[in-house]
Amino acid sequence: MKVFIVTGSVCTGKTTLAKLIAKKHHAIYINVNELIKEYKLYSNYDKKFKSYIVDSKKLNKFLIRLIKNSRNNLVLDSHLTHYLPSKYVDLCYVTKCELKELKKRLMKRRYSKEKVRENLDAEILDVCLVEALENKHKVKVIDTTKGINL
Ligand SMILES: Nc1ncnc2c1ncn2[C@@H]1O[C@H](COP(=O)(O)OP(=O)(O)O)[C@@H](O)[C@H]1O
Ligand SMILES: [Mg+2]
């Protein structure tokens, strides 16, 4: 049983990549953001940012149980997956995208100016990559700017 996680800034191609990995490795695709809503794995809702404040302890506990109970390969899709302890994860993919293309993708999603800026900043600072490395994951970076080569 293998566990793949896919993290990265918003619109860098996590979901697209995760679904490709699921096909390639005959793994079950798991939309972690849906799980967070369905099982209320958040502590609060931030009205200003229109987003849930996720309780990462609760989320990790939930995902670890899911991993332990699974007999299939799994692909977990979310920018919060790299908070999982690395011992439960075989490979952590981090998606990246060049800023010009990323801005286009974010605007297409009709985010506010602030939200676009915030997400571009997260990509510039490599927040997910830095945190994934800090968390001792085995990391593979995939640039999706011009398509995905797995
Ligand atoms: N390799 C790619 N080439 C072109 N467009 C892509 C690529 N990967 C993703 N996109 C586009 O970028 C947007 C965001 O992709 P998505 O996979 O939903 O990102 P995320 O899950 O990280 O938010 C979508 O509109 C998608 O079609
Ligand atoms: Mg997505």
mmCIF file of N, CA, C and O and ligand atoms in Angstrom, residues 10-11 13-16 29 31 33 77-78 109, ligand 2:
data_model
loop_
_atom_site.group_PDB
_atom_site.id
_atom_site.type_symbol
_atom_site.label_atom_id
_atom_site.label_comp_id
_atom_site.label_asym_id
_atom_site.label_seq_id
_atom_site.Cartn_x
_atom_site.Cartn_y
_atom_site.Cartn_z
ATOM 1 N N VAL A 10 -2.420 27.357 -4.260
ATOM 2 C CA VAL A 10 -3.688 27.295 -4.999
ATOM 3 C C VAL A 10 -3.447 27.464 -6.502
ATOM 4 O O VAL A 10 -2.683 28.332 -6.912
ATOM 5 N N CYS A 11 -4.074 26.621 -7.295
ATOM 6 C CA CYS A 11 -4.039 26.690 -8.767
ATOM 7 C C CYS A 11 -2.708 26.258 -9.397
ATOM 8 O O CYS A 11 -2.502 26.454 -10.596
ATOM 9 N N GLY A 13 -1.901 23.239 -9.718
ATOM 10 C CA GLY A 13 -2.162 21.990 -10.445
ATOM 11 C C GLY A 13 -2.258 20.735 -9.582
ATOM 12 O O GLY A 13 -2.141 19.625 -10.098
ATOM 13 N N LYS A 14 -2.515 20.902 -8.302
ATOM 14 C CA LYS A 14 -2.600 19.735 -7.395
ATOM 15 C C LYS A 14 -3.633 18.705 -7.851
ATOM 16 O O LYS A 14 -3.335 17.529 -7.975
ATOM 17 N N THR A 15 -4.854 19.190 -8.079
ATOM 18 C CA THR A 15 -5.942 18.260 -8.400
ATOM 19 C C THR A 15 -5.684 17.565 -9.737
ATOM 20 O O THR A 15 -5.869 16.349 -9.860
ATOM 21 N N THR A 16 -5.215 18.338 -10.702
ATOM 22 C CA THR A 16 -4.895 17.765 -12.013
ATOM 23 C C THR A 16 -3.826 16.680 -11.870
ATOM 24 O O THR A 16 -3.970 15.569 -12.390
ATOM 25 N N TYR A 29 -8.161 8.341 -5.489
ATOM 26 C CA TYR A 29 -8.005 9.795 -5.363
ATOM 27 C C TYR A 29 -8.867 10.307 -4.207
ATOM 28 O O TYR A 29 -10.064 10.004 -4.144
ATOM 29 N N ASN A 31 -10.082 13.742 -2.266
ATOM 30 C CA ASN A 31 -10.162 15.195 -2.193
ATOM 31 C C ASN A 31 -10.258 15.594 -0.714
ATOM 32 O O ASN A 31 -11.323 15.570 -0.119
ATOM 33 N N ASN A 33 -9.984 18.396 0.790
ATOM 34 C CA ASN A 33 -10.785 19.589 1.111
ATOM 35 C C ASN A 33 -12.266 19.235 1.280
ATOM 36 O O ASN A 33 -12.954 19.818 2.119
ATOM 37 N N ASP A 77 -5.114 14.825 -1.926
ATOM 38 C CA ASP A 77 -4.992 16.109 -2.618
ATOM 39 C C ASP A 77 -5.383 17.271 -1.697
ATOM 40 O O ASP A 77 -6.563 17.417 -1.373
ATOM 41 N N SER A 78 -4.401 18.049 -1.271
ATOM 42 C CA SER A 78 -4.676 19.280 -0.509
ATOM 43 C C SER A 78 -3.368 19.960 -0.108
ATOM 44 O O SER A 78 -2.359 19.292 0.120
ATOM 45 N N ARG A 109 -10.326 31.892 -11.944
ATOM 46 C CA ARG A 109 -11.186 31.401 -10.852
ATOM 47 C C ARG A 109 -11.934 32.531 -10.152
ATOM 48 O O ARG A 109 -12.614 32.320 -9.157
HETATM 49 MG MG MG B 2 -7.551 21.462 -6.238
#
